[in-house]
Coordinates of C-alpha atoms and ligand atoms in Angstrom, one line a residue:
Chain A
X1 CA 26.7 40.9 68.1
X2 CA 29.1 41.0 65.3
X3 CA 26.8 39.0 62.8
X4 CA 24.1 41.3 63.3
X5 CA 26.0 44.5 63.0
X6 CA 25.2 44.8 59.4
X7 CA 21.5 45.0 60.0
X8 CA 21.7 48.2 61.9
X9 CA 21.2 51.3 59.8
X10 CA 23.6 54.2 60.9
X11 CA 22.3 57.6 60.5
X12 CA 24.5 59.6 58.2
X13 CA 23.9 62.8 56.6
X14 CA 25.2 63.4 53.0
X15 CA 23.7 65.0 49.8
X16 CA 23.0 61.4 48.7
X17 CA 21.2 60.7 51.9
X18 CA 19.0 63.5 52.0
X19 CA 17.7 63.0 48.4
X20 CA 14.0 61.8 48.1
X21 CA 13.9 58.0 48.2
X22 CA 11.2 58.1 45.5
X23 CA 13.6 59.8 43.1
X24 CA 16.3 57.4 44.1
X25 CA 14.2 54.5 43.3
X26 CA 13.4 55.9 40.0
X27 CA 17.0 56.3 39.4
X28 CA 17.6 52.8 40.3
X29 CA 15.0 51.8 37.8
X30 CA 16.5 53.9 35.1
X31 CA 20.0 52.4 35.7
X32 CA 18.3 49.0 35.4
X33 CA 16.6 49.8 32.0
X34 CA 19.7 51.1 30.8
X35 CA 21.8 48.2 31.5
X36 CA 19.2 45.7 30.4
X37 CA 19.1 47.4 26.8
X38 CA 22.9 46.9 26.2
X39 CA 24.7 43.9 25.9
X40 CA 28.0 45.6 24.7
X41 CA 30.8 46.1 27.0
X42 CA 31.4 49.8 26.5
X43 CA 28.2 51.2 27.6
X44 CA 28.2 48.9 30.6
X45 CA 31.5 50.1 31.7
X46 CA 30.1 53.8 31.4
X47 CA 27.1 52.9 33.2
X48 CA 29.5 51.3 36.2
X49 CA 31.7 54.6 36.2
X50 CA 29.0 57.0 36.4
X51 CA 27.8 55.8 39.6
X52 CA 31.2 55.9 41.4
X53 CA 30.4 59.5 42.2
X54 CA 27.2 58.9 44.1
X55 CA 29.3 56.4 46.3
X56 CA 32.0 59.0 47.1
X57 CA 29.4 61.9 47.7
X58 CA 27.6 59.7 50.0
X59 CA 30.7 58.5 52.1
X60 CA 29.8 55.0 52.1
X61 CA 33.0 53.5 50.2
X62 CA 33.7 51.0 52.8
X63 CA 30.1 49.6 53.0
X64 CA 29.7 49.7 49.3
X65 CA 33.0 47.7 48.7
X66 CA 31.7 45.2 51.3
X67 CA 28.4 44.7 49.3
X68 CA 30.3 44.3 46.0
X69 CA 32.4 41.8 47.3
X70 CA 29.3 39.9 48.5
X71 CA 28.2 39.9 44.7
X72 CA 31.5 38.5 43.6
X73 CA 30.4 34.7 43.9
X74 CA 27.5 35.3 41.7
X75 CA 29.3 37.3 39.3
X76 CA 31.7 34.6 38.8
X77 CA 28.9 32.0 38.1
X78 CA 27.5 34.5 35.5
X79 CA 30.8 34.8 33.8
X80 CA 31.6 30.9 33.6
X81 CA 28.0 30.1 32.3
X82 CA 28.2 32.9 29.8
X83 CA 31.6 32.0 28.9
X84 CA 31.1 28.2 28.6
X85 CA 28.1 28.9 26.2
X86 CA 29.8 30.9 24.0
X87 CA 32.7 28.7 24.0
X88 CA 30.5 25.7 23.3
X89 CA 28.7 27.7 20.6
X90 CA 31.7 29.1 18.8
X91 CA 32.8 25.6 18.4
X92 CA 35.2 25.1 21.2
X93 CA 37.3 27.9 20.6
X94 CA 38.0 31.1 22.8
X95 CA 37.4 34.1 20.8
X96 CA 38.0 37.7 22.0
X97 CA 34.3 38.5 21.3
X98 CA 33.2 35.8 23.4
X99 CA 35.3 36.6 26.3
X100 CA 34.1 40.0 25.9
X101 CA 30.4 39.1 25.9
X102 CA 30.6 37.1 29.1
X103 CA 32.5 39.9 30.7
X104 CA 29.5 42.3 29.5
X105 CA 26.9 40.1 31.0
X106 CA 28.8 40.0 34.3
X107 CA 29.2 43.8 34.2
X108 CA 25.5 44.1 33.8
X109 CA 24.8 42.2 36.9
X110 CA 27.4 44.3 38.6
X111 CA 25.9 47.3 37.7
X112 CA 22.5 46.5 38.8
X113 CA 24.1 45.3 42.2
X114 CA 25.7 48.6 42.3
X115 CA 22.9 50.6 41.9
X116 CA 20.8 48.7 44.4
X117 CA 23.5 48.9 47.0
X118 CA 23.7 52.6 46.6
X119 CA 19.9 52.9 47.2
X120 CA 19.8 50.6 50.2
X121 CA 23.1 52.1 51.6
X122 CA 22.1 55.7 51.4
X123 CA 18.2 55.4 52.3
X124 CA 17.4 55.3 56.1
X125 CA 14.4 52.8 56.8
X126 CA 12.3 55.7 58.4
X127 CA 12.9 57.6 55.0
X128 CA 11.7 54.7 53.2
X129 CA 8.9 54.1 55.4
X130 CA 7.9 57.8 54.9
X131 CA 8.4 57.6 51.1
X132 CA 6.1 54.3 51.0
X133 CA 3.4 56.2 53.1
X134 CA 3.4 59.1 50.7
X135 CA 3.3 57.0 47.8
X136 CA -0.3 56.0 49.1
X137 CA 0.7 52.4 49.9
X138 CA -1.7 51.3 52.6
X139 CA -0.5 52.5 56.0
X140 CA -0.6 49.0 57.6
X141 CA 2.2 47.9 55.1
X142 CA 4.5 50.9 55.9
X143 CA 3.9 50.5 59.5
X144 CA 4.7 46.7 59.3
X145 CA 7.9 47.7 57.4
X146 CA 9.2 50.3 59.7
X147 CA 8.2 48.3 62.9
X148 CA 10.0 45.1 61.4
X149 CA 13.1 47.4 61.2
X150 CA 12.8 48.6 64.6
X151 CA 12.8 45.3 66.1
X152 CA 15.4 43.7 64.1
X153 CA 18.2 44.8 66.6
X154 CA 15.8 44.0 69.3
X155 CA 15.2 40.4 68.3
X156 CA 19.0 40.1 67.2
X157 CA 20.0 40.9 70.9
X158 CA 17.2 38.5 72.2
X159 CA 18.5 35.7 70.0
X160 CA 22.0 36.2 71.4
X161 CA 20.9 36.3 75.1
X162 CA 19.0 33.1 74.5
X163 CA 21.9 31.5 72.7
X164 CA 24.2 32.4 75.6
X165 CA 21.9 31.1 78.0
X166 CA 21.5 27.9 76.3
X167 CA 25.0 27.4 75.6
X168 CA 25.6 27.9 79.4
X169 CA 23.3 25.2 80.1
X170 CA 25.4 22.7 77.9
X171 CA 23.8 23.2 74.6
X172 CA 26.1 22.1 71.7
X173 CA 25.4 24.6 68.7
X174 CA 28.2 23.3 66.4
X175 CA 29.1 19.8 65.2
X176 CA 27.0 17.2 63.7
X177 CA 25.8 16.9 60.2
X178 CA 23.6 19.4 58.4
X179 CA 20.1 18.0 59.7
X180 CA 21.8 17.9 63.3
X181 CA 23.0 21.4 63.3
X182 CA 19.5 22.6 62.3
X183 CA 18.0 20.5 65.3
X184 CA 20.4 22.1 67.5
X185 CA 18.9 25.5 67.0
X186 CA 15.3 24.3 68.1
X187 CA 15.9 25.3 71.8
X188 CA 17.0 28.9 70.4
X189 CA 14.0 29.2 68.0
X190 CA 11.3 28.1 70.4
X191 CA 11.7 30.7 73.2
X192 CA 12.6 33.3 70.5
X193 CA 9.2 32.6 69.0
X194 CA 7.3 32.6 72.0
X195 CA 9.1 35.9 73.0
X196 CA 8.0 37.4 69.7
X197 CA 4.4 36.4 70.2
X198 CA 4.2 38.0 73.6
X199 CA 5.9 40.9 72.4
X200 CA 3.4 41.3 69.4
X201 CA 0.7 41.1 71.8
X202 CA 2.2 43.9 73.9
X203 CA 2.5 45.9 70.9
X204 CA -0.9 45.5 69.8
X205 CA -2.2 46.6 73.0
X206 CA 0.0 49.8 73.1
X207 CA -0.9 50.7 69.3
X208 CA -4.9 50.2 70.5
X209 CA -4.2 52.5 73.2
X210 CA -2.8 55.3 71.1
X211 CA -5.8 55.4 69.0
X212 CA -4.8 53.1 66.3
X213 CA -7.1 53.2 63.4
X214 CA -9.0 56.1 64.7
X215 CA -9.4 57.8 61.3
X216 CA -8.7 56.9 57.7
X217 CA -7.3 60.2 57.1
X218 CA -4.1 59.7 58.8
X219 CA -1.6 62.6 59.2
X220 CA 2.1 62.6 59.3
X221 CA 4.7 64.2 61.2
X222 CA 7.0 64.7 58.3
X223 CA 6.5 65.6 54.7
X224 CA 8.8 64.6 51.9
X225 CA 9.7 67.7 50.1
X226 CA 11.8 68.0 47.0
X227 CA 14.9 69.8 47.2
X228 CA 17.4 71.1 44.7
X229 CA 19.3 67.7 44.8
X230 CA 16.2 66.1 43.9
X231 CA 15.7 67.9 40.8
X232 CA 19.1 67.5 39.8
X233 CA 18.9 63.9 40.2
X234 CA 15.8 63.8 38.0
X235 CA 17.7 65.7 35.3
X236 CA 20.6 63.0 35.6
X237 CA 18.2 60.2 35.6
X238 CA 16.5 61.5 32.4
X239 CA 19.7 62.3 30.8
X240 CA 21.1 58.9 31.3
X241 CA 17.9 57.2 30.2
X242 CA 17.6 59.5 26.9
X243 CA 21.2 59.0 26.0
X244 CA 21.1 55.2 26.6
X245 CA 18.1 54.8 24.3
X246 CA 19.4 57.4 21.7
X247 CA 22.6 55.5 21.5
X248 CA 20.8 52.1 21.4
X249 CA 18.6 53.3 18.5
X250 CA 21.0 55.4 16.4
X251 CA 24.5 54.1 17.0
X252 CA 26.5 50.9 16.0
X253 CA 28.5 50.4 19.4
X254 CA 31.9 49.1 18.6
X255 CA 33.1 46.3 20.5
X256 CA 36.0 46.9 22.9
X257 CA 38.2 45.1 20.5
X258 CA 37.4 46.9 17.5
X259 CA 37.7 50.5 19.4
X260 CA 41.3 49.3 20.6
X261 CA 42.1 48.1 17.1
X262 CA 41.1 51.3 15.4
X263 CA 43.0 53.4 17.8
X264 CA 46.3 51.8 17.4
Chain B
X1 CA -18.5 64.0 89.0
X2 CA -15.5 61.3 89.2
X3 CA -13.6 61.3 86.0
X4 CA -13.4 57.4 86.2
X5 CA -15.8 55.3 87.9
X6 CA -16.4 51.7 88.1
X7 CA -19.5 50.0 89.5
X8 CA -19.4 46.3 90.6
X9 CA -16.8 45.6 88.1
X10 CA -16.2 42.0 87.8
X11 CA -14.1 40.7 84.9
X12 CA -12.8 37.1 83.8
X13 CA -10.3 36.3 81.0
X14 CA -11.2 34.1 78.4
X15 CA -10.6 30.5 79.7
X16 CA -9.8 32.1 83.3
X17 CA -11.1 29.9 86.0
X18 CA -12.1 32.7 88.4
X19 CA -12.5 36.6 87.8
X20 CA -9.3 38.6 87.9
X21 CA -11.3 41.5 89.1
X22 CA -14.0 41.1 91.4
X23 CA -16.9 43.4 92.6
X24 CA -14.6 46.4 92.3
X25 CA -16.4 50.0 92.9
X26 CA -13.9 52.7 92.8
X27 CA -14.1 56.4 92.1
X28 CA -11.4 58.4 91.0
X29 CA -11.8 62.4 90.9
X30 CA -10.5 65.0 88.6
X31 CA -7.0 66.0 89.1
X32 CA -6.3 63.3 91.6
X33 CA -3.1 61.3 92.1
X34 CA -4.0 58.0 92.8
X35 CA -1.8 55.0 93.7
X36 CA -3.2 51.3 93.0
X37 CA -1.0 48.8 94.8
X38 CA -1.4 45.3 96.0
X39 CA 0.6 42.0 95.6
X40 CA 1.6 40.4 92.3
X41 CA -1.4 39.0 90.5
X42 CA -3.9 40.9 92.3
X43 CA -5.6 42.5 89.1
X44 CA -3.9 45.9 89.1
X45 CA -3.0 45.6 85.2
X46 CA -6.4 44.1 84.7
X47 CA -8.0 46.9 86.3
X48 CA -6.1 49.4 84.3
X49 CA -7.2 47.7 80.9
X50 CA -10.8 48.3 82.1
X51 CA -10.2 51.9 82.3
X52 CA -9.2 52.7 78.6
X53 CA -11.5 49.9 77.1
X54 CA -8.7 47.2 76.2
X55 CA -11.1 45.3 78.3
X56 CA -13.7 44.4 77.1
X57 CA -12.6 45.5 73.2
X58 CA -9.1 43.9 73.0
X59 CA -9.6 41.2 75.5
X60 CA -12.7 39.3 75.3
X61 CA -14.0 37.4 78.3
X62 CA -16.6 38.0 80.8
X63 CA -17.5 41.6 81.9
X64 CA -20.0 42.3 84.7
X65 CA -20.6 45.8 86.0
X66 CA -20.0 49.0 84.6
X67 CA -16.8 51.5 83.9
X68 CA -17.3 55.0 83.0
X69 CA -14.3 57.2 82.2
X70 CA -14.4 60.9 81.3
X71 CA -18.1 60.7 80.8
X72 CA -18.1 58.0 78.5
X73 CA -19.5 54.3 78.9
X74 CA -16.3 52.4 78.3
X75 CA -18.1 49.3 77.1
X76 CA -19.8 51.1 74.4
X77 CA -16.9 53.3 72.9
X78 CA -14.3 52.1 70.7
X79 CA -10.6 52.0 72.2
X80 CA -9.6 54.8 69.8
X81 CA -12.3 57.1 71.0
X82 CA -11.4 56.3 74.6
X83 CA -7.5 56.7 74.0
X84 CA -8.3 60.5 73.5
X85 CA -9.3 60.8 77.2
X86 CA -7.4 57.8 79.0
X87 CA -3.7 57.2 78.3
X88 CA -2.0 53.9 79.3
X89 CA 1.6 53.6 79.9
X90 CA 2.7 50.0 80.1
X91 CA 5.3 48.4 82.2
X92 CA 7.9 47.4 79.5
X93 CA 8.8 50.6 77.8
X94 CA 10.5 48.8 74.8
X95 CA 7.2 47.3 73.6
X96 CA 5.3 50.5 73.3
X97 CA 7.8 52.3 70.9
X98 CA 7.5 51.1 67.5
X99 CA 8.6 54.0 65.3
X100 CA 12.3 54.6 64.3
X101 CA 12.8 57.8 66.3
X102 CA 11.6 59.3 69.3
X103 CA 9.6 62.3 68.0
X104 CA 8.0 59.8 65.3
X105 CA 6.8 57.7 68.1
X106 CA 5.5 60.5 70.4
X107 CA 3.7 61.8 67.2
X108 CA 2.1 58.3 66.5
X109 CA -1.1 58.8 68.5
X110 CA -1.7 62.1 66.9
X111 CA -1.0 60.9 63.5
X112 CA -3.6 58.2 64.0
X113 CA -6.0 61.1 65.3
X114 CA -5.5 63.0 62.2
X115 CA -4.1 66.0 64.0
X116 CA -2.8 68.5 61.3
X117 CA 0.8 68.9 60.9
X118 CA 1.7 72.3 62.7
X119 CA -0.6 71.5 65.5
X120 CA 1.1 67.9 66.0
X121 CA 4.6 69.4 65.9
X122 CA 3.7 71.7 68.6
X123 CA 2.1 69.3 70.8
X124 CA 5.1 66.7 70.0
X125 CA 7.6 69.4 71.0
X126 CA 5.6 70.3 74.2
X127 CA 5.5 66.6 75.3
X128 CA 9.1 65.9 74.8
X129 CA 10.1 69.2 76.6
X130 CA 7.8 68.4 79.5
X131 CA 9.3 64.9 79.9
X132 CA 12.9 66.3 79.4
X133 CA 14.0 64.1 76.3
X134 CA 13.8 67.1 73.6
X135 CA 17.4 66.5 72.9
X136 CA 17.0 62.9 72.2
X137 CA 14.0 63.5 69.7
X138 CA 16.0 62.0 66.7
X139 CA 17.4 59.1 68.4
X140 CA 16.1 55.3 67.8
X141 CA 14.6 53.7 70.6
X142 CA 17.4 51.1 71.1
X143 CA 19.7 54.0 71.3
X144 CA 18.3 55.1 74.5
X145 CA 18.5 53.8 78.2
X146 CA 15.5 52.4 80.1
X147 CA 14.9 55.5 81.6
X148 CA 14.8 57.5 78.5
X149 CA 12.4 54.8 76.8
X150 CA 10.0 55.2 79.7
X151 CA 10.0 59.0 79.3
X152 CA 9.4 58.6 75.6
X153 CA 6.6 56.3 76.3
X154 CA 5.1 58.9 78.8
X155 CA 5.5 61.7 76.5
X156 CA 3.8 59.8 73.4
X157 CA 0.7 59.2 75.7
X158 CA 1.1 62.9 77.0
X159 CA 1.2 64.3 73.4
X160 CA -2.3 63.1 73.0
X161 CA -3.5 65.3 76.0
X162 CA -5.7 62.9 77.6
X163 CA -7.4 64.0 80.9
X164 CA -6.5 60.7 82.5
X165 CA -3.2 59.2 82.5
X166 CA -2.7 55.5 83.9
X167 CA 0.7 54.2 84.5
X168 CA 1.1 50.6 84.9
X169 CA 4.6 49.9 86.9
X170 CA 6.3 52.4 84.6
X171 CA 9.7 52.0 86.4
X172 CA 9.8 48.0 86.9
X173 CA 12.4 47.9 84.4
X174 CA 14.5 50.8 85.9
X175 CA 17.0 51.4 88.7
X176 CA 16.0 53.2 91.8
X177 CA 17.6 56.5 90.8
X178 CA 16.0 56.3 87.3
X179 CA 12.5 55.5 89.0
X180 CA 12.7 58.4 91.3
X181 CA 13.1 60.6 88.3
X182 CA 10.2 59.2 86.4
X183 CA 8.1 59.7 89.4
X184 CA 9.0 63.4 89.7
X185 CA 8.3 63.9 86.2
X186 CA 4.9 62.2 86.8
X187 CA 4.1 64.3 89.7
X188 CA 5.1 67.7 88.1
X189 CA 2.5 66.7 85.2
X190 CA -0.2 66.1 87.7
X191 CA 0.5 69.3 89.8
X192 CA 1.2 71.5 86.8
X193 CA -1.2 70.4 84.2
X194 CA -3.9 68.9 86.7
X195 CA -3.9 65.8 84.7
X196 CA -5.6 62.7 86.7
X197 CA -2.8 60.3 87.2
X198 CA -3.2 56.8 88.3
X199 CA -0.1 55.1 89.2
X200 CA 0.2 51.4 89.7
X201 CA 3.3 50.8 91.8
X202 CA 5.1 48.8 94.5
X203 CA 7.7 51.2 95.7
X204 CA 5.6 53.2 98.2
X205 CA 8.9 54.6 99.7
X206 CA 9.3 56.8 96.5
X207 CA 5.9 57.6 95.7
X208 CA 3.6 57.7 98.8
X209 CA 4.6 61.3 99.7
X210 CA 2.9 62.2 96.0
X211 CA -0.5 60.6 96.3
X212 CA -3.9 62.0 97.3
X213 CA -5.8 58.5 97.3
X214 CA -4.6 54.9 97.6
X215 CA -6.3 52.0 96.4
X216 CA -5.2 48.6 97.7
X217 CA -6.1 45.5 95.9
X218 CA -5.8 41.8 97.1
X219 CA -7.0 38.7 95.0
X220 CA -8.9 41.0 92.3
X221 CA -11.1 42.8 95.0
X222 CA -10.4 46.4 96.5
X223 CA -9.4 46.0 100.1
X224 CA -8.6 49.3 101.1
X225 CA -9.5 52.6 99.4
X226 CA -9.0 56.1 100.8
X227 CA -6.8 58.8 102.3
X228 CA -2.9 57.5 102.2
X229 CA -1.9 58.3 105.8
X230 CA -4.8 56.6 107.1
X231 CA -4.5 53.7 105.0
X232 CA -0.8 53.0 105.0
X233 CA -0.7 53.3 108.7
X234 CA -3.8 50.8 109.3
X235 CA -3.1 47.3 110.4
X236 CA -4.8 45.7 107.3
X237 CA -2.4 47.3 105.0
X238 CA 0.6 45.6 106.9
X239 CA -1.0 42.4 106.8
X240 CA -1.5 42.2 103.3
X241 CA 2.1 42.8 102.7
X242 CA 2.0 46.2 100.9
X243 CA 5.4 47.8 101.0
X244 CA 4.8 50.4 103.6
X245 CA 7.1 53.3 103.5
X246 CA 10.0 52.6 106.1
X247 CA 9.1 56.2 107.6
X248 CA 5.7 55.3 108.2
X249 CA 6.5 51.8 109.6
X250 CA 9.0 53.6 112.1
X251 CA 6.6 55.9 113.1
X252 CA 4.2 53.2 113.7
X253 CA 6.7 51.1 115.8
X254 CA 7.8 54.3 117.9
X255 CA 4.0 55.0 118.7
X256 CA 3.5 51.2 119.7
X257 CA 6.5 51.9 122.2
X258 CA 4.8 55.2 123.4
X259 CA 6.8 57.7 121.7
X260 CA 4.6 60.0 119.7
X261 CA 6.3 62.1 117.4
X262 CA 3.4 64.2 116.2
X263 CA -0.2 63.9 114.9
X264 CA 0.6 63.5 111.1
X265 CA 2.0 60.1 109.9
X266 CA 5.1 60.8 107.8
X267 CA 5.1 58.9 104.4
X268 CA 8.5 59.6 103.4
X269 CA 12.1 60.1 104.8
X270 CA 11.8 63.8 104.4
X271 CA 8.6 63.9 106.4
X272 CA 10.2 61.9 108.9
X273 CA 13.1 63.8 109.3
X274 CA 11.2 67.1 109.6
X275 CA 9.2 65.7 112.4
X276 CA 12.1 64.7 114.1
X277 CA 13.7 67.9 114.0
X278 CA 10.6 69.3 115.3
X279 CA 10.7 67.2 118.3
X280 CA 14.3 67.7 119.1
X281 CA 13.9 71.4 119.0
X282 CA 11.2 71.3 121.4
Ligands
ATP1 N1 -4.1 38.1 79.3 C1 -4.4 37.4 80.3 N2 -5.1 36.1 80.1 C2 -5.5 35.3 81.0 N3 -5.5 35.8 82.1 C3 -4.7 36.9 82.6 C4 -4.1 37.7 81.6 N4 -3.6 38.6 82.3 C5 -3.6 38.4 83.4 N5 -4.3 37.4 83.9 C6 -4.6 36.7 85.3 O1 -5.4 37.7 85.9 C7 -4.9 37.8 87.2 C8 -4.4 39.3 87.5 O2 -3.6 39.8 86.5 P1 -2.8 41.1 86.6 O3 -1.8 41.3 85.7 O4 -4.0 42.1 86.4 O5 -2.2 41.2 88.0 P2 -1.2 42.4 88.6 O6 -1.9 42.7 89.8 O7 -0.9 43.4 87.6 O8 0.1 41.8 88.9 P3 1.7 42.3 88.7 O9 1.7 43.1 89.9 O10 2.7 41.0 88.7 O11 1.9 43.0 87.5 C9 -3.7 36.8 87.4 O12 -4.2 35.6 88.0 C10 -3.3 36.5 86.0 O13 -3.1 35.0 85.8
MG2 MG1 0.8 44.1 86.3

């Protein structure tokens, strides 16, 4: 099951987990905008650092580090392309500025990944489904979303069972070239698909039997209410965005080089 | 008046070579505990689907005859209307739970009906407590055992407060002890709340003692329909291959050997031991 462990959301309670997903989403968007409007290193470092307290408060350090490690490869590519282009652009010399630029672009990407991973690591799928519902997204989509999340572990388990069964009957999964490997998985996929179709029929039957679509004015067991934490997050979000825009418009941001030079 | 009644019901699935249910006329009275049994493939599930409108609304195919449930003509009402009156619990509990927590699942039907939140909260808690899973209400379905999942499925139908609850082999995914507990829950609901209960089941050893009325099907037809003691001690029931309770069978064998234990046919081991005790005392 180890492959699928990451798909399973663990129910945790923390001040960050309890925040309204809608507000968290607005926060992510704000960070997104702030990261896009800067290409200097200093503000991007700031953006990276101010998000660390969220990770610590939510108690998801381990998972967060794992997702950041997942971004390393892409980050390296971004760094190299930026670096090579400015290297060529500057006439085949390495300048401190071009290195700093490449680092800044990479950091921008990392900030984006950071805020997204905080969002997804601290938002339970049912909370997210609820938020979708209460932002007046058609209920069918919200239902499809939560049901998909609900059945991911079930399908994963089923896939594992089929894999074990087929292996026990002598199916070789490894070995061979790329195409051969894909072909190896067909005996796994067919039963999985057939099983899923049957399952979806049974689901549809059960939904119908529980008055699916009886009224357009569906009610909901839960309501999302804004708490103190949500207002604080709104304040933080507005603060970050305002500061970012103000800084962009009215300040000449020194590069790290210049700053270090003026300090010493 | 019967709460569910079928008149000359015949139904063929689309593309089916022969009818899965043939000329079925049964009456289920209000408050009854009815057991439907018969060999595999004899059309029990198909009959259940006719009770709440899945046939003919969800499954097309050819329907003849008439079904009324809670005073409504099933063919003329949408499933969501019938769902308020006839609740259906399926065989596989896993595929009837779609939400990410138990209580959200129990609320699903009520949400669909647009029940106001306070009322919904009350009914959800009520159903959770009756089925004994109140403490599990925040768990995800895949964190529950099969028995707990089946209870959640029953609770989610119960919360809609139907007059009739139809359970199609609700324990076939459970071990005998889990099954026994589910049957006890179902029996209590029937006795305490007076909910008309239709149970499709093979394990008569565990269930026969609870029921007021037995319907035995074979090859799409109803072959026996009536009082449990009478039916289970009949020769026909034995020949069809219905799982006659062991106590009933023992009573019959003893009777054949001219050992008469009493006038009432026992349906469970408890009843049998009471009989034996009586005889031993005399
Ligand atoms: N969805 C379907 N489409 C076509 N034919 C079906 C469908 N469901 C059942 N049948 C057929 O209808 C007949 C009766 O099936 P049904 O499922 O009602 O039997 P059952 O008594 O519930 O059996 P079991 O005890 O195995 O659950 C069978 O011959 C079956 O092949
Ligand atoms: Mg069946």
